[in-house]
Coordinates of C-alpha atoms in Angstrom, one line a residue:
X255 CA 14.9 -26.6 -10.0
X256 CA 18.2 -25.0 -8.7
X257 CA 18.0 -22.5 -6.1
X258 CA 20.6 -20.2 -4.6
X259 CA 20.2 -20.7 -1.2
X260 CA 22.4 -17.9 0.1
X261 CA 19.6 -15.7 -0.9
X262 CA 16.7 -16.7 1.9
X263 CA 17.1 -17.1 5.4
X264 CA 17.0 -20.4 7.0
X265 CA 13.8 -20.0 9.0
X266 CA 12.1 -19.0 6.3
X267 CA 9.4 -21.6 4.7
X268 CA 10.9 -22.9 1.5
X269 CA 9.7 -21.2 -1.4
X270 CA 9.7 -17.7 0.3
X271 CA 11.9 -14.6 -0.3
X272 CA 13.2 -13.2 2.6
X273 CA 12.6 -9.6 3.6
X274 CA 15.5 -6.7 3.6
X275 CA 16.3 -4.0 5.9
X276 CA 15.2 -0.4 3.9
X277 CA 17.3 0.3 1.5
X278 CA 19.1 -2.9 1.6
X279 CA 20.2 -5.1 -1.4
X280 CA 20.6 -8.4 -1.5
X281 CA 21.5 -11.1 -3.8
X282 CA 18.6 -12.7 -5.6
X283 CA 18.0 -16.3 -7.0
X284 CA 18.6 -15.2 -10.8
X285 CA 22.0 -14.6 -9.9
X286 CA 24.9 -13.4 -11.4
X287 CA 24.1 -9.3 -10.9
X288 CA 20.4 -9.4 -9.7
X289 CA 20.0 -8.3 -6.4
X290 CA 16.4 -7.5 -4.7
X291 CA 15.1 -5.2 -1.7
X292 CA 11.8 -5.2 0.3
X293 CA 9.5 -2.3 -0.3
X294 CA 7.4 -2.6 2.9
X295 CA 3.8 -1.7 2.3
X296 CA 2.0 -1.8 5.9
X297 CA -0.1 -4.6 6.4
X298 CA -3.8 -6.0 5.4
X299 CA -6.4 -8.3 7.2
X300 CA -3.8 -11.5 6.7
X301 CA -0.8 -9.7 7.5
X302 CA 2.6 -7.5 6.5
X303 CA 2.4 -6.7 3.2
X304 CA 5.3 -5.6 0.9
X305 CA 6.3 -5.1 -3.1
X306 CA 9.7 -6.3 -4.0
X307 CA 12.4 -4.2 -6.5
X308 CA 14.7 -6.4 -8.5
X309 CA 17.7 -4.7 -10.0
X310 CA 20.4 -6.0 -12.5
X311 CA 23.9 -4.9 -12.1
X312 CA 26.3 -6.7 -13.9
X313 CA 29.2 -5.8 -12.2
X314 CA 27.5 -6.5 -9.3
X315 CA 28.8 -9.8 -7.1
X316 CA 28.5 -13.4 -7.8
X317 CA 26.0 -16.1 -6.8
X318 CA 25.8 -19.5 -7.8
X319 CA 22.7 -20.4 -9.4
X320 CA 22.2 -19.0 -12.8
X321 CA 18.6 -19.3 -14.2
X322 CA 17.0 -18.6 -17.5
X323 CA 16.2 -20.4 -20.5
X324 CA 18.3 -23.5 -21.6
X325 CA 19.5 -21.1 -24.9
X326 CA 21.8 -18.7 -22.6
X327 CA 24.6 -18.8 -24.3
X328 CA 22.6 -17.1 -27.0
X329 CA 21.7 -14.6 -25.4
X330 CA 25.1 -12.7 -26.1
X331 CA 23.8 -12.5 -29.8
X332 CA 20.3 -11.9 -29.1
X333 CA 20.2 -8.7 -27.5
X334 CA 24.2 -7.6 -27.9
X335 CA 23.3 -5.2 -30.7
X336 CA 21.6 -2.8 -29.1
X337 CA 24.1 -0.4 -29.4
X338 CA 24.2 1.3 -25.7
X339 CA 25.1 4.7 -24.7
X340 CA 25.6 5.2 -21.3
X341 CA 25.1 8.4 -19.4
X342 CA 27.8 10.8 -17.8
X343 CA 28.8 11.8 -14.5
X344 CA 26.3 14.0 -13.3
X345 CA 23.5 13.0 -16.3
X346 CA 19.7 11.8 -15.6
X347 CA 19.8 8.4 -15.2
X348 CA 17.1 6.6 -17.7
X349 CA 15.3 3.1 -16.2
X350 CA 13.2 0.5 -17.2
X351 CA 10.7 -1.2 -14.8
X352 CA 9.1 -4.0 -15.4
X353 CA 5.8 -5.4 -14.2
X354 CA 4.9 -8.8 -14.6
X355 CA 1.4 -10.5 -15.0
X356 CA -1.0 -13.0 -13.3
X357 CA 0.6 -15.8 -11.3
X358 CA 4.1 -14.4 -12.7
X359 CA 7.0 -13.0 -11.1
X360 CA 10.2 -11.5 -13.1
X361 CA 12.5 -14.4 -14.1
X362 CA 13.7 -12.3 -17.4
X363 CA 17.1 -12.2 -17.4
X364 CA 17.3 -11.7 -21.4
X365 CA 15.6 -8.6 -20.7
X366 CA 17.3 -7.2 -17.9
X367 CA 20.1 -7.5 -20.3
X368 CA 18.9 -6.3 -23.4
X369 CA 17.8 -2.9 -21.8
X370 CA 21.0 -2.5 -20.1
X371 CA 23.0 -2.9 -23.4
X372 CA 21.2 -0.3 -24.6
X373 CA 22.4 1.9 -21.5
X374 CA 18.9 2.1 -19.2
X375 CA 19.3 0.8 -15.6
X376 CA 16.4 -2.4 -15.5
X377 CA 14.5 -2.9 -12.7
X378 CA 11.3 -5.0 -12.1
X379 CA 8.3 -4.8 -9.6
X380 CA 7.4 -8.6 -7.8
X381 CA 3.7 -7.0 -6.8
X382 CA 2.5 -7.3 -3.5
X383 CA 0.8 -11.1 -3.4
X384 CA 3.4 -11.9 -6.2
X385 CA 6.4 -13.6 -6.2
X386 CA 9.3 -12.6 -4.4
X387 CA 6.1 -10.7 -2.5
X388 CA 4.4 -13.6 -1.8
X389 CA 4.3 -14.6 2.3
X390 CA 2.6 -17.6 3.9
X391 CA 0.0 -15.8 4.9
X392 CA -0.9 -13.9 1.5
X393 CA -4.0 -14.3 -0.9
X394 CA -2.4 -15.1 -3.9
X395 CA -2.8 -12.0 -6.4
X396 CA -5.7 -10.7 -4.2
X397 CA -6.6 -7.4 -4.9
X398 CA -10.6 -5.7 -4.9
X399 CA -9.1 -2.6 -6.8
X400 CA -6.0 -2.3 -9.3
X401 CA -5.1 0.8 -7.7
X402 CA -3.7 -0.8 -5.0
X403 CA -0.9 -1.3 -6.6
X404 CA -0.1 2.4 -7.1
X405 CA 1.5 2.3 -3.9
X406 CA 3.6 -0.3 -5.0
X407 CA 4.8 2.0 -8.1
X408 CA 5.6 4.8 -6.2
X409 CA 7.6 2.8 -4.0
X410 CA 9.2 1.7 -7.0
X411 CA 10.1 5.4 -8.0
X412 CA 10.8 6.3 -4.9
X413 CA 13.8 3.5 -4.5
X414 CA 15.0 3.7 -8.2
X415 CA 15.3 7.5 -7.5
X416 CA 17.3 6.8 -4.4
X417 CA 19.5 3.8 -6.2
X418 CA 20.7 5.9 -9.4
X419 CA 20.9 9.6 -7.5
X420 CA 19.7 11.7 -10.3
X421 CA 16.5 9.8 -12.4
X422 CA 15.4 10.4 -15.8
X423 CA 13.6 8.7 -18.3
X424 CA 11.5 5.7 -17.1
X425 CA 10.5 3.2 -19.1
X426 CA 7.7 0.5 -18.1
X427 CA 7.9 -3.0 -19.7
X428 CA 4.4 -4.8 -19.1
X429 CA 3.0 -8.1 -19.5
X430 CA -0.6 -9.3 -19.7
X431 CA -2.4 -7.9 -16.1
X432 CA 1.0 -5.7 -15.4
X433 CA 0.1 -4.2 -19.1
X434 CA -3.5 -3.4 -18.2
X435 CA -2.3 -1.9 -14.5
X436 CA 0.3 0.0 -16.1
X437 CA -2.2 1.6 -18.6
X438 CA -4.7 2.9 -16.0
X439 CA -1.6 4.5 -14.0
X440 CA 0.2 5.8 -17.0
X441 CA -3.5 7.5 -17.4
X442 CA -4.0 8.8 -14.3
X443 CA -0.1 9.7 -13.9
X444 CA 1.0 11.9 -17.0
X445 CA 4.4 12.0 -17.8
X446 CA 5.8 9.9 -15.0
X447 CA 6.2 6.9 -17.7
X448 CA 8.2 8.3 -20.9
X449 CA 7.4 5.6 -22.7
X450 CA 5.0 1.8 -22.4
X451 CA 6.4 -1.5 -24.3
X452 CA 3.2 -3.6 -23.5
X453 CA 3.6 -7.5 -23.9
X454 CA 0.3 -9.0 -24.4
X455 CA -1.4 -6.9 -22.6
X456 CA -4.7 -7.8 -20.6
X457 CA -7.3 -5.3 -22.1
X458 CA -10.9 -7.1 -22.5
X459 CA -12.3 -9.9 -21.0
X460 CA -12.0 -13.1 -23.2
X461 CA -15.3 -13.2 -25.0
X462 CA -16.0 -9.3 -25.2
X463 CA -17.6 -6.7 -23.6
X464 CA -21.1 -8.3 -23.7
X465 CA -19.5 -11.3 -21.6
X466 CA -17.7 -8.6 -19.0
X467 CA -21.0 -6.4 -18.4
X468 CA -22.8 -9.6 -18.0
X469 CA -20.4 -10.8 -15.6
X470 CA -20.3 -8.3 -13.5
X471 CA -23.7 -7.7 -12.9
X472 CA -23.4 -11.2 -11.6
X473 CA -20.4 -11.2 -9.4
X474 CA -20.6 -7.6 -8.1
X475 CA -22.7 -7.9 -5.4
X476 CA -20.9 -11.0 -4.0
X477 CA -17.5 -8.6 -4.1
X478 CA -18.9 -6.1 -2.3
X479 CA -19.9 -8.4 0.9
X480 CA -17.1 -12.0 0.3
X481 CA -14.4 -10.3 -2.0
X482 CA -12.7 -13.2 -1.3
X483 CA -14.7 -16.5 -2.5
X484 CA -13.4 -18.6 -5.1
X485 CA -14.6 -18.7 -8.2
X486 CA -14.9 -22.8 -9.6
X487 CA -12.6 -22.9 -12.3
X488 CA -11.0 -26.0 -14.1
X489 CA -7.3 -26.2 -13.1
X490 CA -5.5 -25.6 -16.1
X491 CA -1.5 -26.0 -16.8
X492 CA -1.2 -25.8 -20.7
X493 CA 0.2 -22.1 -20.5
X494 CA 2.8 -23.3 -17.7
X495 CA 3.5 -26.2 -20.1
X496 CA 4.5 -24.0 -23.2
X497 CA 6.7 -22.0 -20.7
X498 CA 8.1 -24.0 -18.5
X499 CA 11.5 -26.9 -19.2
X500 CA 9.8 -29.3 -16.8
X501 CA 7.3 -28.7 -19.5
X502 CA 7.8 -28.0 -23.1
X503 CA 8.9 -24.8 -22.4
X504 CA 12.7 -23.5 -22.3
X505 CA 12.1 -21.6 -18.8
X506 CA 13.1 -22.5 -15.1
X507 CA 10.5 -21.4 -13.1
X508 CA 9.9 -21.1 -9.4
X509 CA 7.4 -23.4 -8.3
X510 CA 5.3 -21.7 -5.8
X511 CA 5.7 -18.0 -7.8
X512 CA 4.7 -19.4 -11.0
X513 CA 3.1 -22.8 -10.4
X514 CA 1.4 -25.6 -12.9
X515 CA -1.8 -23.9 -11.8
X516 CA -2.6 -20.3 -11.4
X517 CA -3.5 -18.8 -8.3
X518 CA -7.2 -19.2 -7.2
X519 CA -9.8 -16.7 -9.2
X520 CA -11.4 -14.9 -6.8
X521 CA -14.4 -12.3 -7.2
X522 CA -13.1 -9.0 -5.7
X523 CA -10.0 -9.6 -7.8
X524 CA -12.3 -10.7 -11.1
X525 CA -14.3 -7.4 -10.2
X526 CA -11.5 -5.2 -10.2
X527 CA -9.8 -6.4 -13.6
X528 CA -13.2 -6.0 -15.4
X529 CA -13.4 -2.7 -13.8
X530 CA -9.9 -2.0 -15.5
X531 CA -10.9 -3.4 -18.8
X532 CA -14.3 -1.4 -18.4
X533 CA -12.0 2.1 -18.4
X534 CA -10.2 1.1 -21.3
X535 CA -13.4 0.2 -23.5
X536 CA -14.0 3.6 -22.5
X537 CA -10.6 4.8 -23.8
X538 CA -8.0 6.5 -21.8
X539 CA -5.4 9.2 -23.1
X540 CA -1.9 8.5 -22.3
X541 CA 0.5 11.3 -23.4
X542 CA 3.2 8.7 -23.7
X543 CA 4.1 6.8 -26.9
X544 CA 3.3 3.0 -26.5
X545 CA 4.3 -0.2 -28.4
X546 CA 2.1 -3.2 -28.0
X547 CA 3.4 -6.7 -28.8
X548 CA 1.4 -9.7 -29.0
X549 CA 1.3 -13.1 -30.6
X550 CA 0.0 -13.5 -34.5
X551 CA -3.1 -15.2 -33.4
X552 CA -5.0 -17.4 -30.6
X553 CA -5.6 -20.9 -29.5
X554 CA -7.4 -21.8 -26.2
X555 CA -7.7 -24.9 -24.8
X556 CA -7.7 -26.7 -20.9
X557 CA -5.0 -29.6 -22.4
X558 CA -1.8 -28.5 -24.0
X559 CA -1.4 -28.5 -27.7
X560 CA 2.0 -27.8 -29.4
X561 CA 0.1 -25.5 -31.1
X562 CA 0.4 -23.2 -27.9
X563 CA 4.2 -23.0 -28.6
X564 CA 2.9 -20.6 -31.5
X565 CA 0.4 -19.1 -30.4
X566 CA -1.2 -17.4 -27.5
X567 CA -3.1 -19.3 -25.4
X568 CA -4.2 -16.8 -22.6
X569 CA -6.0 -14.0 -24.2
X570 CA -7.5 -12.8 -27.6
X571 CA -5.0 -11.0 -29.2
X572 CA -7.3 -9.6 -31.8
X573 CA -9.8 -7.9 -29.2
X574 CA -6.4 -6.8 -27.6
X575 CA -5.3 -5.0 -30.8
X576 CA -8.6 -3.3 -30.8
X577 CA -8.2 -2.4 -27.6
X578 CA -4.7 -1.1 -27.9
X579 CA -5.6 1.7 -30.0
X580 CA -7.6 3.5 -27.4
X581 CA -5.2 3.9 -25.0
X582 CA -3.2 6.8 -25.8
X583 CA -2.6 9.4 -28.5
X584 CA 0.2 7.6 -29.9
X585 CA -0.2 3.5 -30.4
X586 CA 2.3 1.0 -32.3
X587 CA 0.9 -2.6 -32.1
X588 CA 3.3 -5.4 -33.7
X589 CA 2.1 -8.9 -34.1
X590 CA 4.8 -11.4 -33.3
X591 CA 4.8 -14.6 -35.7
X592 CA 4.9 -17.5 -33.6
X593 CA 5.2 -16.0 -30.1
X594 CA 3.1 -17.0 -27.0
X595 CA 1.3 -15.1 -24.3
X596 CA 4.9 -13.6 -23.4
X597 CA 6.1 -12.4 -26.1
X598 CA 10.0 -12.1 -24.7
X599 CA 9.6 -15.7 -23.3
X600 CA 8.4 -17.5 -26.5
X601 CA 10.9 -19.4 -28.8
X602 CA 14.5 -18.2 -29.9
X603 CA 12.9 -17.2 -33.2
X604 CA 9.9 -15.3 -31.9
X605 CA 12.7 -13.5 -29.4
X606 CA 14.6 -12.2 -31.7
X607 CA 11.7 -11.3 -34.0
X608 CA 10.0 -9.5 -30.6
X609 CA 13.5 -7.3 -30.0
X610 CA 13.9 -6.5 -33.4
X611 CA 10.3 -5.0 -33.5
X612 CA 11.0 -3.3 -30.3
X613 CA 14.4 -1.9 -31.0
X614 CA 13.2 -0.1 -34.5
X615 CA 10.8 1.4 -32.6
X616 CA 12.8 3.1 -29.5
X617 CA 15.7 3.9 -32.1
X618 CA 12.1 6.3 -33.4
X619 CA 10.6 7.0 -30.0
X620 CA 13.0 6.7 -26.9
X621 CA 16.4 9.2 -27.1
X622 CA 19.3 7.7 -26.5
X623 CA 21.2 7.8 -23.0
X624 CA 23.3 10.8 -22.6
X625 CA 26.7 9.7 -23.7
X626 CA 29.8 10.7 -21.4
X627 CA 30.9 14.2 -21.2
X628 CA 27.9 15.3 -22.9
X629 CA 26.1 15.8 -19.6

């Protein structure tokens, strides 16, 4: 895989962003307008922590490496007929920011673009532990309580805020775990969200409720005292295959953000996930409208299987749908023929089917960008 070196420091160990002054940005390895800043965080038992703000500009400057999916000169026609509006001087500024899922980072520039054509400023959140987040000295993912990361959102705010001058509407885009962190804050946080386009989100543990009470029970009392011990798992790579063009996937991805393997399971983080899924079982009541998009249909498995090129192969999308309906007063769920786990990373087809669904419904539920001189 291609890098852009320009955008780490040289004593840096390979693999690992580099941190910015506050308020700085600086150019980041999906090139071509993306540019990133450090939101410090403090520090845990391992060491420094910080989230990480990518922004797309795309008059913003140059750098070499270009990333994406081997289909970019598609993406022109995929998401160029959105039909933006773009706000005035002096207007709210409207955003999207997108939160990624487990082992995952944001590589999406198709959907950095598509929201900008349609006249939002886009933005994604690297988590701390995640991907442009990640340190040497980090626990993968690690987290004993998903509200952790609502530090991590505010900072988010609070450096969108400073970046456009005058915010408005904000958007959140989230996949898989992002989706079901996104819910919980959306419910705790009313009307700081306008609006939730939830990819495959994470809502139940695979193999229902039953399995997730069960579990708990079990691994509970080992959070409370070794939050960190490792769960056995078999090491499984057929989802990184389906998305990745190392793979069979059309995807460059960064090897140590999103690598063959996910990150280590451990209990407190297991705990706190079933914890989230436990509160949506339980229903929660976002004020916000939300669209859910998730694959047609399921198929599991530890070896890959083309099959998983259609299909999503990380969670079960028809206990998601159930789940989907509790979470607010106003729920749209779409079933995507033939996408994966990520809806917006699945096949050219599955795409443009995925941006289709979601454009018909903002033209309904998001307003459109304050055109100029109407501020």
């Amino acid at each position: 895989m291609v890098m852009d070196t320009e955008a780490w420091a040289a004593d840096t160990p390979p693999g690992y962003a580099t941190d910015t002054l506050p308020g700085q940005w600086v150019p980041d390895l999906l090139g071509r307008g993306f540019e990133y800043t450090t939101l410090h965080a403090g520090e845990d038992e391992d060491g420094p922590l910080c989230a990480t703000l990518v922004r797309y500009v795309p008059e913003g400057p140059a750098s070499p490496a270009e990333h994406g999916p081997r289909l970019r000169g598609r993406v022109a026609g995929l998401v160029g007929r959105a039909g933006a509006r773009h706000p005035g001087p002096g207007a709210p500024v409207p955003a999207v920011l997108a939160l990624h899922g487990w082992t995952d980072y944001f590589y999406n520039v198709e959907l950095a673009r598509y929201w900008t054509r349609r006249g939002y400023r886009f933005y994604a959140l690297d988590l701390r532990r995640y991907g442009r987040s990640l340190r040497a000295w980090s626990t993968p993912g690690f987290t004993t309580d998903l509200s952790e990361y609502d530090a991590d959102l505010e900072a988010a705010f609070a450096a969108i805020a400073a970046d456009v001058g005058r915010l408005g509407d904000v958007v959140c885009v989230a996949h898989s775990t992002g989706g079901l962190i996104a819910s919980l804050w959306a419910d705790r946080n009313p009307g700081r969200f306008s609006a939730l386009v939830l990819n495959s989100p994470w809502l139940e543990t695979q193999g229902s409720w039953l399995v997730r009470n069960a579990a708990a029970g079990l691994l509970d009392p080992v959070a409370r005292r070794r939050p960190k011990t490792r769960l056995k798992l078999p090491e499984v790579e057929s989802y990184w295959q389906s998305m990745s063009r190392e793979g069979h996937g059309h995807w460059d991805l960064h090897p140590l953000w999103r690598p063959r393997h996910a990150f280590p399971v451990t209990v407190g983080w297991l705990t706190a996930v079933m914890a989230g899924h436990a509160a949506v079982a339980r229903g929660l009541d976002i004020h916000e409208p939300i669209l859910v998009l998730t694959a047609s249909r399921t198929r599991f498995g530890t070896v890959y299987d083309p099959e998983m090129l259609r299909a999503d192969s990380v969670i079960e999308v028809d206990t998601v749908r159930q789940r989907a309906v509790g979470l607010g007063r106003e729920v749209s769920v779409v079933r995507v023929h033939g996408a994966m786990h990520d809806v917006f990373a699945s096949s050219l087809p599955a795409r443009r089917a995925a941006y289709a669904a979601l454009s018909r419904w903002a033209g309904g539920y998001l307003p459109a960008p304050e055109e100029p001189g109407r501020a």
